[in-house]
Amino acid sequence: MKRLKIGRSQIKDILWLLSIALIVFTPLGFQLKVQLTRILAFSPGITSVEERTVLQDFNWQLKSRDGSRFSLASVKGKVVVINFWATWCPPCIAEMPSLNALYKSYNEEVVFIFIAQDKPDRVTEYLEKQGYNLPVYFAQHTPPNLLQHTSIPTTYILSKEGEIIVQETGAADWNSKNTRALLSELLQG
């Protein structure tokens, strides 16, 4: 009977494959992706004036975590931050601390709408674990055309006139000086 010999090269290959499996298929990998995304997060860009569009259709119904109804029409004429996210999305989780900090600073003046694309019990568990008290909603039907997106996280900042000033897909540092300056400017306008 022949013995199977494993060489150094094969051991390295096995360790490399195990490392990749850990990153891709375990909670450790999820947290690694979150931390790496946080490190690489940037301040969101402002849409150029020529490329901005104005949201005309505010006819969109949402449901809060406690089951009450919320209409986007109720925030027409206000500065609004809309964030689409999920608990299973590493970039969403990576940007959540900066969104939470921004919310804590501006929640009296700016309307924040966090739309979870997830199961309500998972969202509640995540928010409680993190100590976040964010206004989270669940979509009851498709958002207006200008708020439709193909990936998460996607975040929009609307002016009082409904103009989409920021449309950012991917994790960003929402608590940046640039974002704070933009919100302050929009609140004065």
Short mmCIF file of N, CA and C in Angstrom, two decimals:
data_model
loop_
_atom_site.label_atom_id
_atom_site.label_comp_id
_atom_site.label_asym_id
_atom_site.label_seq_id
_atom_site.Cartn_x
_atom_site.Cartn_y
_atom_site.Cartn_z
N MET A 1 0.83 -1.17 0.00
CA MET A 1 0.00 0.00 0.00
C MET A 1 0.89 1.25 0.00
N LYS A 2 0.57 2.17 -0.88
CA LYS A 2 1.33 3.39 -1.02
C LYS A 2 0.83 4.45 -0.05
N ARG A 3 1.76 5.15 0.58
CA ARG A 3 1.38 6.26 1.47
C ARG A 3 1.27 7.55 0.67
N LEU A 4 0.27 8.32 1.01
CA LEU A 4 0.07 9.62 0.36
C LEU A 4 0.98 10.64 1.03
N LYS A 5 1.84 11.25 0.25
CA LYS A 5 2.74 12.27 0.79
C LYS A 5 2.20 13.64 0.46
N ILE A 6 2.15 14.47 1.47
CA ILE A 6 1.72 15.85 1.27
C ILE A 6 2.94 16.74 1.45
N GLY A 7 3.23 17.48 0.41
CA GLY A 7 4.38 18.37 0.44
C GLY A 7 4.04 19.75 0.98
N ARG A 8 5.08 20.54 1.16
CA ARG A 8 4.92 21.91 1.67
C ARG A 8 3.99 22.75 0.79
N SER A 9 4.15 22.63 -0.49
CA SER A 9 3.33 23.38 -1.43
C SER A 9 1.85 23.03 -1.28
N GLN A 10 1.56 21.75 -1.11
CA GLN A 10 0.18 21.32 -0.95
C GLN A 10 -0.40 21.81 0.39
N ILE A 11 0.41 21.83 1.43
CA ILE A 11 -0.04 22.34 2.73
C ILE A 11 -0.38 23.82 2.62
N LYS A 12 0.47 24.57 1.93
CA LYS A 12 0.19 26.00 1.72
C LYS A 12 -1.12 26.19 0.97
N ASP A 13 -1.34 25.38 -0.07
CA ASP A 13 -2.58 25.47 -0.85
C ASP A 13 -3.80 25.17 0.02
N ILE A 14 -3.70 24.15 0.85
CA ILE A 14 -4.81 23.78 1.74
C ILE A 14 -5.09 24.91 2.73
N LEU A 15 -4.05 25.47 3.32
CA LEU A 15 -4.23 26.59 4.26
C LEU A 15 -4.83 27.80 3.56
N TRP A 16 -4.40 28.06 2.35
CA TRP A 16 -4.94 29.19 1.58
C TRP A 16 -6.44 28.98 1.33
N LEU A 17 -6.82 27.79 0.91
CA LEU A 17 -8.24 27.48 0.67
C LEU A 17 -9.06 27.57 1.95
N LEU A 18 -8.52 27.09 3.06
CA LEU A 18 -9.23 27.20 4.34
C LEU A 18 -9.42 28.66 4.74
N SER A 19 -8.41 29.48 4.50
CA SER A 19 -8.51 30.91 4.81
C SER A 19 -9.61 31.57 3.99
N ILE A 20 -9.64 31.26 2.72
CA ILE A 20 -10.69 31.81 1.84
C ILE A 20 -12.06 31.35 2.30
N ALA A 21 -12.19 30.07 2.65
CA ALA A 21 -13.47 29.54 3.13
C ALA A 21 -13.90 30.26 4.41
N LEU A 22 -12.97 30.53 5.32
CA LEU A 22 -13.30 31.26 6.54
C LEU A 22 -13.85 32.64 6.23
N ILE A 23 -13.22 33.32 5.29
CA ILE A 23 -13.63 34.69 4.94
C ILE A 23 -14.99 34.69 4.25
N VAL A 24 -15.20 33.74 3.37
CA VAL A 24 -16.42 33.74 2.57
C VAL A 24 -17.62 33.17 3.31
N PHE A 25 -17.41 32.14 4.12
CA PHE A 25 -18.54 31.39 4.65
C PHE A 25 -18.78 31.48 6.15
N THR A 26 -18.08 32.33 6.87
CA THR A 26 -18.26 32.38 8.33
C THR A 26 -18.54 33.79 8.80
N PRO A 27 -19.07 33.92 10.01
CA PRO A 27 -19.28 35.26 10.59
C PRO A 27 -17.97 36.05 10.71
N LEU A 28 -16.87 35.37 10.90
CA LEU A 28 -15.58 36.05 10.94
C LEU A 28 -15.33 36.78 9.63
N GLY A 29 -15.65 36.13 8.54
CA GLY A 29 -15.49 36.75 7.23
C GLY A 29 -16.39 37.95 7.06
N PHE A 30 -17.63 37.84 7.55
CA PHE A 30 -18.58 38.96 7.47
C PHE A 30 -18.00 40.17 8.20
N GLN A 31 -17.50 39.96 9.42
CA GLN A 31 -16.94 41.05 10.21
C GLN A 31 -15.68 41.63 9.56
N LEU A 32 -14.89 40.78 8.94
CA LEU A 32 -13.70 41.25 8.23
C LEU A 32 -14.10 42.15 7.07
N LYS A 33 -15.13 41.75 6.33
CA LYS A 33 -15.63 42.57 5.22
C LYS A 33 -16.15 43.91 5.73
N VAL A 34 -16.86 43.89 6.86
CA VAL A 34 -17.38 45.13 7.45
C VAL A 34 -16.23 46.06 7.83
N GLN A 35 -15.23 45.53 8.53
CA GLN A 35 -14.11 46.36 8.98
C GLN A 35 -13.32 46.92 7.79
N LEU A 36 -13.08 46.10 6.80
CA LEU A 36 -12.36 46.56 5.61
C LEU A 36 -13.14 47.65 4.88
N THR A 37 -14.43 47.47 4.78
CA THR A 37 -15.27 48.48 4.12
C THR A 37 -15.25 49.79 4.89
N ARG A 38 -15.29 49.73 6.22
CA ARG A 38 -15.21 50.96 7.04
C ARG A 38 -13.92 51.71 6.78
N ILE A 39 -12.83 50.96 6.68
CA ILE A 39 -11.53 51.59 6.45
C ILE A 39 -11.52 52.30 5.09
N LEU A 40 -12.16 51.70 4.11
CA LEU A 40 -12.14 52.23 2.75
C LEU A 40 -13.28 53.22 2.46
N ALA A 41 -14.18 53.44 3.43
CA ALA A 41 -15.33 54.33 3.21
C ALA A 41 -14.85 55.75 2.95
N PHE A 42 -15.60 56.46 2.15
CA PHE A 42 -15.27 57.81 1.74
C PHE A 42 -16.47 58.71 1.97
N SER A 43 -16.25 59.99 1.87
CA SER A 43 -17.34 60.94 1.97
C SER A 43 -18.15 60.85 0.67
N PRO A 44 -19.48 60.79 0.75
CA PRO A 44 -20.28 60.66 -0.47
C PRO A 44 -20.15 61.89 -1.36
N GLY A 45 -20.30 61.66 -2.65
CA GLY A 45 -20.22 62.76 -3.61
C GLY A 45 -21.56 63.44 -3.80
N ILE A 46 -21.49 64.70 -4.13
CA ILE A 46 -22.69 65.48 -4.41
C ILE A 46 -22.94 65.44 -5.92
N THR A 47 -24.17 65.20 -6.31
CA THR A 47 -24.53 65.15 -7.72
C THR A 47 -24.38 66.54 -8.32
N SER A 48 -23.77 66.61 -9.50
CA SER A 48 -23.59 67.91 -10.16
C SER A 48 -24.96 68.53 -10.45
N VAL A 49 -25.01 69.83 -10.47
CA VAL A 49 -26.27 70.55 -10.67
C VAL A 49 -26.94 70.12 -11.98
N GLU A 50 -26.13 69.91 -13.02
CA GLU A 50 -26.68 69.53 -14.33
C GLU A 50 -27.33 68.14 -14.32
N GLU A 51 -26.87 67.27 -13.45
CA GLU A 51 -27.36 65.90 -13.42
C GLU A 51 -28.45 65.65 -12.37
N ARG A 52 -28.78 66.64 -11.60
CA ARG A 52 -29.78 66.45 -10.54
C ARG A 52 -31.18 66.31 -11.13
N THR A 53 -31.95 65.48 -10.46
CA THR A 53 -33.35 65.32 -10.81
C THR A 53 -34.20 65.68 -9.60
N VAL A 54 -35.45 65.99 -9.85
CA VAL A 54 -36.35 66.37 -8.76
C VAL A 54 -37.40 65.28 -8.59
N LEU A 55 -37.52 64.79 -7.37
CA LEU A 55 -38.53 63.79 -7.06
C LEU A 55 -39.89 64.47 -7.05
N GLN A 56 -40.75 64.07 -7.97
CA GLN A 56 -42.11 64.61 -8.05
C GLN A 56 -43.12 63.67 -7.38
N ASP A 57 -42.82 62.37 -7.45
CA ASP A 57 -43.74 61.35 -6.95
C ASP A 57 -43.39 60.98 -5.51
N PHE A 58 -44.12 61.57 -4.57
CA PHE A 58 -43.94 61.27 -3.15
C PHE A 58 -44.98 60.25 -2.67
N ASN A 59 -45.67 59.63 -3.62
CA ASN A 59 -46.71 58.66 -3.28
C ASN A 59 -46.06 57.30 -3.00
N TRP A 60 -45.63 57.12 -1.75
CA TRP A 60 -44.98 55.87 -1.38
C TRP A 60 -45.28 55.58 0.08
N GLN A 61 -45.85 54.43 0.31
CA GLN A 61 -46.23 54.03 1.65
C GLN A 61 -45.20 53.08 2.26
N LEU A 62 -44.85 53.32 3.49
CA LEU A 62 -43.92 52.48 4.23
C LEU A 62 -44.59 52.02 5.52
N LYS A 63 -44.02 51.00 6.12
CA LYS A 63 -44.54 50.51 7.40
C LYS A 63 -43.39 50.55 8.40
N SER A 64 -43.65 51.12 9.57
CA SER A 64 -42.61 51.20 10.59
C SER A 64 -42.46 49.86 11.30
N ARG A 65 -41.44 49.76 12.14
CA ARG A 65 -41.21 48.51 12.87
C ARG A 65 -42.37 48.18 13.80
N ASP A 66 -43.06 49.20 14.28
CA ASP A 66 -44.20 48.93 15.17
C ASP A 66 -45.51 48.71 14.41
N GLY A 67 -45.42 48.72 13.07
CA GLY A 67 -46.59 48.42 12.25
C GLY A 67 -47.37 49.62 11.78
N SER A 68 -47.01 50.82 12.24
CA SER A 68 -47.76 52.00 11.79
C SER A 68 -47.35 52.40 10.37
N ARG A 69 -48.26 53.06 9.71
CA ARG A 69 -48.05 53.47 8.32
C ARG A 69 -47.32 54.81 8.27
N PHE A 70 -46.49 54.97 7.25
CA PHE A 70 -45.75 56.21 7.03
C PHE A 70 -45.81 56.52 5.55
N SER A 71 -46.12 57.75 5.22
CA SER A 71 -46.20 58.17 3.82
C SER A 71 -45.05 59.12 3.52
N LEU A 72 -44.36 58.86 2.44
CA LEU A 72 -43.28 59.77 2.02
C LEU A 72 -43.83 61.17 1.77
N ALA A 73 -45.08 61.26 1.37
CA ALA A 73 -45.70 62.57 1.12
C ALA A 73 -45.68 63.45 2.36
N SER A 74 -45.64 62.85 3.54
CA SER A 74 -45.65 63.63 4.78
C SER A 74 -44.35 64.40 5.01
N VAL A 75 -43.30 64.11 4.26
CA VAL A 75 -42.02 64.79 4.44
C VAL A 75 -41.70 65.73 3.27
N LYS A 76 -42.63 65.88 2.37
CA LYS A 76 -42.43 66.78 1.24
C LYS A 76 -42.16 68.19 1.78
N GLY A 77 -41.15 68.85 1.23
CA GLY A 77 -40.80 70.19 1.69
C GLY A 77 -39.74 70.20 2.79
N LYS A 78 -39.21 69.01 3.14
CA LYS A 78 -38.18 68.90 4.18
C LYS A 78 -36.91 68.29 3.58
N VAL A 79 -35.80 68.50 4.27
CA VAL A 79 -34.56 67.83 3.89
C VAL A 79 -34.68 66.38 4.36
N VAL A 80 -34.39 65.44 3.45
CA VAL A 80 -34.62 64.02 3.75
C VAL A 80 -33.39 63.19 3.39
N VAL A 81 -33.05 62.26 4.27
CA VAL A 81 -32.03 61.25 4.00
C VAL A 81 -32.73 59.91 3.95
N ILE A 82 -32.62 59.22 2.82
CA ILE A 82 -33.24 57.90 2.64
C ILE A 82 -32.12 56.89 2.43
N ASN A 83 -32.10 55.85 3.27
CA ASN A 83 -31.06 54.82 3.18
C ASN A 83 -31.71 53.45 3.04
N PHE A 84 -31.35 52.73 1.99
CA PHE A 84 -31.79 51.35 1.78
C PHE A 84 -30.67 50.44 2.28
N TRP A 85 -31.01 49.47 3.14
CA TRP A 85 -29.99 48.64 3.78
C TRP A 85 -30.56 47.29 4.20
N ALA A 86 -29.67 46.41 4.69
CA ALA A 86 -30.08 45.11 5.24
C ALA A 86 -29.01 44.63 6.22
N THR A 87 -29.42 43.79 7.15
CA THR A 87 -28.48 43.29 8.16
C THR A 87 -27.49 42.29 7.58
N TRP A 88 -27.80 41.68 6.47
CA TRP A 88 -26.93 40.68 5.86
C TRP A 88 -25.92 41.29 4.89
N CYS A 89 -25.92 42.60 4.76
CA CYS A 89 -25.10 43.33 3.78
C CYS A 89 -23.89 43.97 4.48
N PRO A 90 -22.67 43.44 4.30
CA PRO A 90 -21.49 44.02 4.97
C PRO A 90 -21.29 45.52 4.74
N PRO A 91 -21.42 46.04 3.49
CA PRO A 91 -21.26 47.49 3.33
C PRO A 91 -22.33 48.30 4.08
N CYS A 92 -23.53 47.75 4.18
CA CYS A 92 -24.61 48.43 4.92
C CYS A 92 -24.23 48.54 6.40
N ILE A 93 -23.77 47.44 6.96
CA ILE A 93 -23.38 47.41 8.37
C ILE A 93 -22.16 48.29 8.60
N ALA A 94 -21.25 48.32 7.62
CA ALA A 94 -20.04 49.13 7.74
C ALA A 94 -20.36 50.63 7.85
N GLU A 95 -21.35 51.10 7.11
CA GLU A 95 -21.65 52.53 7.12
C GLU A 95 -22.65 52.93 8.22
N MET A 96 -23.24 51.96 8.87
CA MET A 96 -24.27 52.27 9.85
C MET A 96 -23.79 53.13 11.02
N PRO A 97 -22.59 52.95 11.58
CA PRO A 97 -22.16 53.85 12.66
C PRO A 97 -22.10 55.31 12.23
N SER A 98 -21.66 55.58 11.00
CA SER A 98 -21.60 56.97 10.55
C SER A 98 -23.00 57.52 10.30
N LEU A 99 -23.91 56.69 9.80
CA LEU A 99 -25.29 57.13 9.64
C LEU A 99 -25.95 57.39 10.99
N ASN A 100 -25.66 56.53 11.96
CA ASN A 100 -26.21 56.71 13.30
C ASN A 100 -25.71 58.02 13.92
N ALA A 101 -24.43 58.31 13.76
CA ALA A 101 -23.87 59.56 14.29
C ALA A 101 -24.51 60.77 13.61
N LEU A 102 -24.69 60.69 12.30
CA LEU A 102 -25.33 61.79 11.57
C LEU A 102 -26.78 61.97 12.04
N TYR A 103 -27.48 60.86 12.21
CA TYR A 103 -28.85 60.90 12.69
C TYR A 103 -28.93 61.56 14.07
N LYS A 104 -28.03 61.18 14.96
CA LYS A 104 -28.04 61.77 16.31
C LYS A 104 -27.84 63.29 16.26
N SER A 105 -27.05 63.75 15.31
CA SER A 105 -26.77 65.19 15.20
C SER A 105 -27.89 65.97 14.53
N TYR A 106 -28.58 65.36 13.57
CA TYR A 106 -29.52 66.10 12.73
C TYR A 106 -30.97 65.63 12.80
N ASN A 107 -31.31 64.69 13.67
CA ASN A 107 -32.66 64.11 13.63
C ASN A 107 -33.77 65.09 13.98
N GLU A 108 -33.43 66.22 14.57
CA GLU A 108 -34.46 67.22 14.88
C GLU A 108 -34.80 68.08 13.66
N GLU A 109 -33.85 68.16 12.71
CA GLU A 109 -34.02 69.07 11.56
C GLU A 109 -34.19 68.33 10.24
N VAL A 110 -33.58 67.17 10.11
CA VAL A 110 -33.60 66.39 8.87
C VAL A 110 -34.43 65.14 9.11
N VAL A 111 -35.20 64.74 8.10
CA VAL A 111 -35.98 63.51 8.19
C VAL A 111 -35.11 62.36 7.70
N PHE A 112 -34.93 61.36 8.54
CA PHE A 112 -34.16 60.18 8.18
C PHE A 112 -35.13 59.02 8.00
N ILE A 113 -34.96 58.31 6.89
CA ILE A 113 -35.80 57.16 6.58
C ILE A 113 -34.87 56.00 6.23
N PHE A 114 -34.78 55.03 7.12
CA PHE A 114 -33.96 53.84 6.89
C PHE A 114 -34.89 52.72 6.45
N ILE A 115 -34.73 52.27 5.22
CA ILE A 115 -35.61 51.25 4.67
C ILE A 115 -34.88 49.92 4.65
N ALA A 116 -35.32 49.03 5.52
CA ALA A 116 -34.68 47.72 5.66
C ALA A 116 -35.23 46.75 4.64
N GLN A 117 -34.34 46.10 3.95
CA GLN A 117 -34.73 45.06 3.01
C GLN A 117 -34.34 43.73 3.66
N ASP A 118 -35.08 43.44 4.73
CA ASP A 118 -34.72 42.34 5.60
C ASP A 118 -35.95 41.92 6.40
N LYS A 119 -35.81 40.87 7.18
CA LYS A 119 -36.89 40.43 8.05
C LYS A 119 -36.97 41.34 9.27
N PRO A 120 -38.17 41.76 9.67
CA PRO A 120 -38.31 42.67 10.81
C PRO A 120 -37.63 42.20 12.09
N ASP A 121 -37.72 40.91 12.40
CA ASP A 121 -37.10 40.43 13.64
C ASP A 121 -35.57 40.54 13.59
N ARG A 122 -34.98 40.32 12.44
CA ARG A 122 -33.53 40.48 12.30
C ARG A 122 -33.13 41.94 12.46
N VAL A 123 -33.93 42.83 11.91
CA VAL A 123 -33.65 44.27 12.00
C VAL A 123 -33.72 44.71 13.46
N THR A 124 -34.77 44.32 14.14
CA THR A 124 -34.93 44.68 15.55
C THR A 124 -33.77 44.15 16.39
N GLU A 125 -33.40 42.90 16.17
CA GLU A 125 -32.29 42.29 16.90
C GLU A 125 -30.99 43.07 16.66
N TYR A 126 -30.74 43.42 15.40
CA TYR A 126 -29.52 44.16 15.06
C TYR A 126 -29.52 45.55 15.73
N LEU A 127 -30.62 46.28 15.61
CA LEU A 127 -30.69 47.63 16.18
C LEU A 127 -30.51 47.60 17.69
N GLU A 128 -31.14 46.64 18.35
CA GLU A 128 -31.00 46.53 19.80
C GLU A 128 -29.58 46.17 20.21
N LYS A 129 -28.97 45.25 19.48
CA LYS A 129 -27.60 44.84 19.78
C LYS A 129 -26.62 46.01 19.63
N GLN A 130 -26.85 46.85 18.64
CA GLN A 130 -25.96 47.99 18.38
C GLN A 130 -26.33 49.23 19.21
N GLY A 131 -27.51 49.23 19.82
CA GLY A 131 -27.96 50.39 20.58
C GLY A 131 -28.41 51.54 19.69
N TYR A 132 -28.88 51.23 18.48
CA TYR A 132 -29.34 52.25 17.54
C TYR A 132 -30.85 52.45 17.73
N ASN A 133 -31.25 53.71 17.67
CA ASN A 133 -32.67 54.05 17.76
C ASN A 133 -33.07 54.78 16.48
N LEU A 134 -32.89 54.12 15.36
CA LEU A 134 -33.11 54.73 14.05
C LEU A 134 -34.55 54.51 13.58
N PRO A 135 -35.08 55.46 12.82
CA PRO A 135 -36.43 55.29 12.25
C PRO A 135 -36.38 54.34 11.05
N VAL A 136 -36.66 53.07 11.30
CA VAL A 136 -36.57 52.05 10.26
C VAL A 136 -37.96 51.70 9.76
N TYR A 137 -38.05 51.56 8.44
CA TYR A 137 -39.32 51.25 7.79
C TYR A 137 -39.12 50.08 6.83
N PHE A 138 -40.26 49.54 6.40
CA PHE A 138 -40.26 48.47 5.41
C PHE A 138 -41.17 48.90 4.27
N ALA A 139 -40.69 48.74 3.04
CA ALA A 139 -41.46 49.15 1.87
C ALA A 139 -42.68 48.25 1.71
N GLN A 140 -43.80 48.86 1.36
CA GLN A 140 -45.02 48.11 1.10
C GLN A 140 -45.21 47.85 -0.38
N HIS A 141 -44.54 48.64 -1.19
CA HIS A 141 -44.53 48.43 -2.64
C HIS A 141 -43.29 49.11 -3.22
N THR A 142 -43.12 49.05 -4.50
CA THR A 142 -41.95 49.59 -5.18
C THR A 142 -41.83 51.09 -4.95
N PRO A 143 -40.60 51.58 -4.71
CA PRO A 143 -40.43 53.02 -4.51
C PRO A 143 -40.67 53.79 -5.80
N PRO A 144 -40.84 55.10 -5.68
CA PRO A 144 -40.96 55.94 -6.89
C PRO A 144 -39.76 55.70 -7.82
N ASN A 145 -39.94 55.90 -9.10
CA ASN A 145 -38.91 55.62 -10.10
C ASN A 145 -37.55 56.21 -9.74
N LEU A 146 -37.50 57.45 -9.31
CA LEU A 146 -36.22 58.09 -9.03
C LEU A 146 -35.52 57.52 -7.80
N LEU A 147 -36.21 56.73 -6.99
CA LEU A 147 -35.61 56.12 -5.81
C LEU A 147 -35.36 54.62 -5.99
N GLN A 148 -35.57 54.14 -7.19
CA GLN A 148 -35.32 52.72 -7.44
C GLN A 148 -33.82 52.51 -7.61
N HIS A 149 -33.33 51.41 -7.12
CA HIS A 149 -31.90 51.12 -7.11
C HIS A 149 -31.70 49.63 -7.37
N THR A 150 -30.46 49.27 -7.70
CA THR A 150 -30.19 47.87 -8.02
C THR A 150 -29.32 47.19 -6.97
N SER A 151 -28.74 47.95 -6.05
CA SER A 151 -27.94 47.33 -5.00
C SER A 151 -28.03 48.14 -3.72
N ILE A 152 -27.61 47.51 -2.63
CA ILE A 152 -27.60 48.20 -1.34
C ILE A 152 -26.19 48.14 -0.77
N PRO A 153 -25.84 49.09 0.07
CA PRO A 153 -26.63 50.23 0.47
C PRO A 153 -26.72 51.27 -0.64
N THR A 154 -27.85 51.91 -0.70
CA THR A 154 -28.05 53.08 -1.55
C THR A 154 -28.69 54.16 -0.69
N THR A 155 -28.13 55.36 -0.78
CA THR A 155 -28.61 56.46 0.05
C THR A 155 -28.85 57.69 -0.81
N TYR A 156 -29.96 58.38 -0.51
CA TYR A 156 -30.33 59.60 -1.21
C TYR A 156 -30.44 60.73 -0.19
N ILE A 157 -30.03 61.92 -0.60
CA ILE A 157 -30.30 63.12 0.20
C ILE A 157 -31.12 64.04 -0.70
N LEU A 158 -32.30 64.42 -0.19
CA LEU A 158 -33.21 65.28 -0.94
C LEU A 158 -33.25 66.67 -0.31
N SER A 159 -33.29 67.68 -1.17
CA SER A 159 -33.45 69.05 -0.69
C SER A 159 -34.92 69.29 -0.34
N LYS A 160 -35.22 70.45 0.21
CA LYS A 160 -36.60 70.80 0.55
C LYS A 160 -37.50 70.81 -0.69
N GLU A 161 -36.89 71.06 -1.84
CA GLU A 161 -37.64 71.10 -3.10
C GLU A 161 -37.77 69.71 -3.73
N GLY A 162 -37.22 68.68 -3.09
CA GLY A 162 -37.30 67.33 -3.62
C GLY A 162 -36.18 67.00 -4.59
N GLU A 163 -35.22 67.89 -4.73
CA GLU A 163 -34.10 67.66 -5.63
C GLU A 163 -33.16 66.61 -5.01
N ILE A 164 -32.75 65.64 -5.81
CA ILE A 164 -31.84 64.60 -5.33
C ILE A 164 -30.42 65.16 -5.42
N ILE A 165 -29.90 65.56 -4.27
CA ILE A 165 -28.58 66.19 -4.18
C ILE A 165 -27.49 65.13 -4.12
N VAL A 166 -27.77 64.02 -3.43
CA VAL A 166 -26.82 62.91 -3.32
C VAL A 166 -27.57 61.63 -3.64
N GLN A 167 -26.92 60.81 -4.47
CA GLN A 167 -27.40 59.45 -4.74
C GLN A 167 -26.15 58.58 -4.71
N GLU A 168 -25.95 57.88 -3.60
CA GLU A 168 -24.72 57.12 -3.38
C GLU A 168 -25.02 55.65 -3.19
N THR A 169 -24.37 54.82 -3.98
CA THR A 169 -24.47 53.38 -3.83
C THR A 169 -23.14 52.88 -3.29
N GLY A 170 -23.21 52.05 -2.26
CA GLY A 170 -22.00 51.56 -1.61
C GLY A 170 -21.80 52.28 -0.30
N ALA A 171 -20.94 51.72 0.52
CA ALA A 171 -20.69 52.29 1.85
C ALA A 171 -19.99 53.63 1.74
N ALA A 172 -20.35 54.54 2.62
CA ALA A 172 -19.74 55.87 2.65
C ALA A 172 -19.62 56.32 4.10
N ASP A 173 -18.81 57.34 4.30
CA ASP A 173 -18.69 57.96 5.61
C ASP A 173 -19.68 59.12 5.66
N TRP A 174 -20.86 58.83 6.17
CA TRP A 174 -21.94 59.82 6.17
C TRP A 174 -21.76 60.89 7.23
N ASN A 175 -20.93 60.67 8.19
CA ASN A 175 -20.71 61.65 9.26
C ASN A 175 -19.50 62.54 8.94
N SER A 176 -19.19 62.68 7.68
CA SER A 176 -18.04 63.48 7.25
C SER A 176 -18.35 64.98 7.32
N LYS A 177 -17.29 65.77 7.29
CA LYS A 177 -17.45 67.24 7.28
C LYS A 177 -18.25 67.67 6.05
N ASN A 178 -17.99 67.03 4.91
CA ASN A 178 -18.69 67.41 3.68
C ASN A 178 -20.19 67.17 3.78
N THR A 179 -20.58 66.03 4.32
CA THR A 179 -22.01 65.73 4.44
C THR A 179 -22.67 66.66 5.44
N ARG A 180 -22.00 66.94 6.54
CA ARG A 180 -22.55 67.86 7.54
C ARG A 180 -22.71 69.26 6.96
N ALA A 181 -21.72 69.70 6.19
CA ALA A 181 -21.80 71.02 5.56
C ALA A 181 -22.95 71.06 4.57
N LEU A 182 -23.11 69.97 3.80
CA LEU A 182 -24.21 69.91 2.84
C LEU A 182 -25.56 69.98 3.54
N LEU A 183 -25.75 69.21 4.60
CA LEU A 183 -27.03 69.22 5.32
C LEU A 183 -27.31 70.61 5.91
N SER A 184 -26.28 71.23 6.48
CA SER A 184 -26.47 72.56 7.04
C SER A 184 -26.87 73.56 5.96
N GLU A 185 -26.24 73.44 4.81
CA GLU A 185 -26.58 74.33 3.67
C GLU A 185 -28.01 74.09 3.21
N LEU A 186 -28.40 72.83 3.09
CA LEU A 186 -29.77 72.51 2.64
C LEU A 186 -30.81 72.99 3.64
N LEU A 187 -30.49 72.93 4.92
CA LEU A 187 -31.44 73.37 5.94
C LEU A 187 -31.64 74.88 5.90
N GLN A 188 -30.63 75.61 5.49
CA GLN A 188 -30.75 77.06 5.41
C GLN A 188 -31.44 77.51 4.13
N GLY A 189 -31.37 76.67 3.09
CA GLY A 189 -31.91 77.04 1.78
C GLY A 189 -33.39 76.98 1.69
#
